[in-house]
GROMACS .gro file of C-alpha atoms in nm:
model
  199
    1MET     CA    1  -0.030   2.109   1.929
    2THR     CA    2  -0.116   2.207   1.512
    3ASP     CA    3  -0.078   2.573   1.316
    4ASP     CA    4  -0.411   2.471   1.122
    5THR     CA    5  -0.639   2.755   1.141
    6PRO     CA    6  -1.035   2.699   1.220
    7ARG     CA    7  -1.049   2.743   0.803
    8GLN     CA    8  -0.810   2.465   0.737
    9ARG     CA    9  -0.929   2.247   1.002
   10ARG     CA   10  -1.279   2.224   0.791
   11GLN     CA   11  -1.118   2.244   0.505
   12LYS     CA   12  -0.923   1.894   0.557
   13LYS     CA   13  -1.226   1.756   0.714
   14LYS     CA   14  -1.397   1.823   0.422
   15VAL     CA   15  -1.111   1.659   0.145
   16ASP     CA   16  -1.164   1.407   0.437
   17SER     CA   17  -1.473   1.318   0.387
   18ILE     CA   18  -1.457   1.305  -0.041
   19LEU     CA   19  -1.150   1.070  -0.005
   20ASP     CA   20  -1.337   0.850   0.251
   21VAL     CA   21  -1.703   0.845   0.050
   22THR     CA   22  -1.433   0.794  -0.304
   23SER     CA   23  -1.265   0.469  -0.052
   24ALA     CA   24  -1.636   0.330  -0.006
   25LEU     CA   25  -1.740   0.345  -0.359
   26ILE     CA   26  -1.422   0.165  -0.522
   27ALA     CA   27  -1.466  -0.099  -0.228
   28GLU     CA   28  -1.839  -0.125  -0.320
   29ARG     CA   29  -1.829  -0.079  -0.730
   30GLY     CA   30  -1.471  -0.113  -0.811
   31LEU     CA   31  -1.270   0.158  -0.938
   32GLU     CA   32  -1.373   0.185  -1.297
   33ASN     CA   33  -1.734   0.232  -1.212
   34VAL     CA   34  -1.714   0.503  -1.033
   35SER     CA   35  -1.771   0.873  -1.186
   36LEU     CA   36  -1.754   1.199  -1.024
   37ARG     CA   37  -2.019   1.255  -1.076
   38GLU     CA   38  -2.153   0.959  -0.812
   39ILE     CA   39  -1.855   1.129  -0.571
   40ALA     CA   40  -2.038   1.459  -0.568
   41LYS     CA   41  -2.365   1.288  -0.537
   42THR     CA   42  -2.250   1.032  -0.234
   43ALA     CA   43  -2.069   1.304  -0.083
   44ASP     CA   44  -2.387   1.519  -0.099
   45TYR     CA   45  -2.171   1.810  -0.305
   46SER     CA   46  -2.268   1.948  -0.733
   47PRO     CA   47  -1.947   1.870  -0.909
   48ALA     CA   48  -1.839   2.174  -0.978
   49ALA     CA   49  -1.812   2.217  -0.639
   50LEU     CA   50  -1.548   1.911  -0.596
   51TYR     CA   51  -1.360   2.104  -0.823
   52LYS     CA   52  -1.275   2.392  -0.558
   53TYR     CA   53  -1.086   2.099  -0.340
   54PHE     CA   54  -0.933   1.859  -0.611
   55ASN     CA   55  -0.905   1.898  -1.018
   56SER     CA   56  -1.008   1.611  -1.127
   57LYS     CA   57  -1.125   1.225  -1.050
   58ALA     CA   58  -0.759   1.115  -1.152
   59ASP     CA   59  -0.646   1.402  -0.814
   60ILE     CA   60  -0.954   1.200  -0.603
   61ILE     CA   61  -0.823   0.866  -0.693
   62HIS     CA   62  -0.466   0.981  -0.582
   63ALA     CA   63  -0.558   1.104  -0.303
   64VAL     CA   64  -0.704   0.787  -0.191
   65MET     CA   65  -0.430   0.605  -0.234
   66ARG     CA   66  -0.169   0.878  -0.113
   67ARG     CA   67  -0.426   0.818   0.243
   68GLU     CA   68  -0.369   0.442   0.213
   69ASN     CA   69  -0.020   0.432   0.188
   70GLN     CA   70   0.073   0.640   0.428
   71ALA     CA   71  -0.162   0.375   0.676
   72LEU     CA   72   0.016   0.114   0.541
   73ILE     CA   73   0.319   0.286   0.634
   74THR     CA   74   0.230   0.346   1.010
   75LEU     CA   75   0.101   0.066   1.050
   76LEU     CA   76   0.460  -0.107   0.881
   77LYS     CA   77   0.650   0.120   1.132
   78THR     CA   78   0.483  -0.155   1.461
   79ALA     CA   79   0.689  -0.390   1.334
   80PRO     CA   80   1.003  -0.446   1.598
   81ASP     CA   81   1.302  -0.381   1.557
   82ASP     CA   82   1.485  -0.586   1.847
   83ILE     CA   83   1.448  -0.934   1.544
   84SER     CA   84   1.689  -1.051   1.305
   85SER     CA   85   1.605  -0.913   0.969
   86ILE     CA   86   1.477  -1.170   0.832
   87GLN     CA   87   1.247  -1.229   1.075
   88ARG     CA   88   1.144  -0.837   1.089
   89LEU     CA   89   1.092  -0.896   0.646
   90ILE     CA   90   0.858  -1.210   0.743
   91ILE     CA   91   0.672  -0.996   1.011
   92LEU     CA   92   0.697  -0.694   0.692
   93SER     CA   93   0.522  -0.891   0.456
   94LEU     CA   94   0.269  -1.088   0.663
   95VAL     CA   95   0.141  -0.706   0.794
   96TYR     CA   96   0.078  -0.604   0.470
   97ILE     CA   97  -0.094  -0.894   0.340
   98GLN     CA   98  -0.347  -0.806   0.639
   99TYR     CA   99  -0.331  -0.491   0.590
  100CYS     CA  100  -0.435  -0.579   0.205
  101LEU     CA  101  -0.682  -0.839   0.337
  102GLU     CA  102  -0.851  -0.541   0.584
  103HIS     CA  103  -0.826  -0.280   0.298
  104GLY     CA  104  -0.952  -0.371  -0.028
  105VAL     CA  105  -0.955  -0.015  -0.177
  106TYR     CA  106  -0.574  -0.062  -0.108
  107VAL     CA  107  -0.561  -0.362  -0.299
  108SER     CA  108  -0.760  -0.237  -0.568
  109LEU     CA  109  -0.583   0.105  -0.682
  110VAL     CA  110  -0.211  -0.022  -0.634
  111ASN     CA  111  -0.349  -0.278  -0.927
  112ALA     CA  112  -0.516  -0.054  -1.129
  113LEU     CA  113  -0.282   0.260  -1.093
  114SER     CA  114   0.074   0.330  -1.289
  115SER     CA  115   0.373   0.369  -1.068
  116ASP     CA  116   0.482   0.690  -1.059
  117ARG     CA  117   0.840   0.634  -1.134
  118LYS     CA  118   0.920   0.504  -1.431
  119SER     CA  119   1.280   0.311  -1.383
  120THR     CA  120   1.523   0.228  -1.124
  121GLU     CA  121   1.733   0.528  -1.198
  122GLU     CA  122   1.457   0.744  -0.997
  123PRO     CA  123   1.479   0.751  -0.643
  124VAL     CA  124   1.211   0.548  -0.488
  125PRO     CA  125   0.961   0.837  -0.327
  126MET     CA  126   0.990   0.820   0.082
  127THR     CA  127   0.621   0.841   0.100
  128SER     CA  128   0.558   0.453  -0.057
  129PRO     CA  129   0.556   0.093   0.094
  130TYR     CA  130   0.787  -0.011  -0.141
  131MET     CA  131   1.073   0.265  -0.007
  132PHE     CA  132   1.003   0.074   0.320
  133PHE     CA  133   1.018  -0.230   0.216
  134LEU     CA  134   1.363  -0.185  -0.024
  135THR     CA  135   1.543  -0.029   0.349
  136ALA     CA  136   1.419  -0.358   0.522
  137VAL     CA  137   1.588  -0.570   0.273
  138LYS     CA  138   1.873  -0.366   0.203
  139LYS     CA  139   1.931  -0.430   0.624
  140TRP     CA  140   1.874  -0.775   0.558
  141VAL     CA  141   2.141  -0.803   0.286
  142GLU     CA  142   2.368  -0.605   0.540
  143ASP     CA  143   2.321  -0.805   0.827
  144ASP     CA  144   2.289  -1.162   0.714
  145GLY     CA  145   2.556  -1.076   0.435
  146ILE     CA  146   2.409  -1.208   0.136
  147SER     CA  147   2.599  -1.205  -0.181
  148LEU     CA  148   2.402  -1.020  -0.460
  149GLU     CA  149   2.400  -1.099  -0.816
  150GLU     CA  150   2.492  -0.832  -1.107
  151ASN     CA  151   2.159  -0.860  -1.224
  152TYR     CA  152   1.971  -0.949  -0.912
  153GLY     CA  153   2.013  -0.673  -0.637
  154LEU     CA  154   1.798  -0.500  -0.376
  155GLU     CA  155   1.519  -0.390  -0.651
  156GLU     CA  156   1.488  -0.721  -0.779
  157ILE     CA  157   1.441  -0.854  -0.406
  158THR     CA  158   1.226  -0.641  -0.329
  159TYR     CA  159   1.023  -0.690  -0.649
  160ALA     CA  160   1.006  -1.039  -0.619
  161LEU     CA  161   0.905  -1.030  -0.252
  162TRP     CA  162   0.637  -0.727  -0.275
  163ALA     CA  163   0.492  -0.949  -0.605
  164LEU     CA  164   0.527  -1.219  -0.428
  165ILE     CA  165   0.316  -1.111  -0.109
  166HIS     CA  166   0.073  -0.896  -0.321
  167GLY     CA  167  -0.038  -1.216  -0.530
  168MET     CA  168  -0.059  -1.333  -0.189
  169ALA     CA  169  -0.305  -1.079  -0.071
  170THR     CA  170  -0.521  -1.073  -0.430
  171LEU     CA  171  -0.584  -1.417  -0.488
  172ARG     CA  172  -0.694  -1.435  -0.053
  173HIS     CA  173  -0.885  -1.116  -0.189
  174SER     CA  174  -1.029  -1.297  -0.524
  175GLN     CA  175  -1.055  -1.650  -0.603
  176LEU     CA  176  -0.947  -1.760  -0.240
  177LYS     CA  177  -1.176  -1.572  -0.024
  178ASP     CA  178  -1.385  -1.839   0.050
  179PHE     CA  179  -1.170  -2.081   0.069
  180ASP     CA  180  -1.085  -2.240   0.417
  181ALA     CA  181  -0.678  -2.332   0.460
  182ASP     CA  182  -0.443  -2.233   0.705
  183PHE     CA  183  -0.304  -1.925   0.481
  184GLU     CA  184  -0.102  -1.755   0.819
  185THR     CA  185   0.109  -2.053   0.793
  186ILE     CA  186   0.105  -2.088   0.446
  187ASN     CA  187   0.247  -1.768   0.399
  188ARG     CA  188   0.507  -1.738   0.608
  189HIS     CA  189   0.648  -2.046   0.507
  190THR     CA  190   0.639  -1.908   0.197
  191ILE     CA  191   0.830  -1.606   0.259
  192GLU     CA  192   1.052  -1.820   0.459
  193LEU     CA  193   1.139  -2.015   0.157
  194PHE     CA  194   1.196  -1.724  -0.084
  195LEU     CA  195   1.409  -1.543   0.211
  196THR     CA  196   1.670  -1.839   0.253
  197SER     CA  197   1.703  -1.953  -0.080
  198LEU     CA  198   1.900  -1.624  -0.149
  199GLN     CA  199   2.054  -1.675   0.187
   0.00000   0.00000   0.00000
């Protein structure tokens, strides 16, 4: 049961509509080619009316990013828990790649926006998919007794894995989008090789 009032529900629908329009424009034209005026026109608002819901174009873009992150995390949570930690990491990685292939907006935003986190000294936000992978890597390291090096710990392993799978997704979304190959098998094998090389 929700405690939202009818007014709050209407406002949420309007915000969702603006985010939907923004996502569609980014997917069609690329982030750098989307203006606040264009978002307003496509969503059937005046630019001034958008300020009732958002402070700026950047605010809208970051709201789209938060929504994409949440959708990805929801999908990652469907990965089974009753398998080995390394197999779960492989499945999570393949789920990530598939999400990127189906959500070009996410790829565009990740490739364009800077992280709010500026160093490993800062905590990873719980709303970040990176946190999901960091937690899964930690469990794998603990379960399999992986020895961590002084300058190559949980963060470094997670970063390397994320860079690997995001790179795979980005290439398939761009240069290799029309290339015919069994990418799922190649991706799975490459991820397995990376993880087992650390054991």
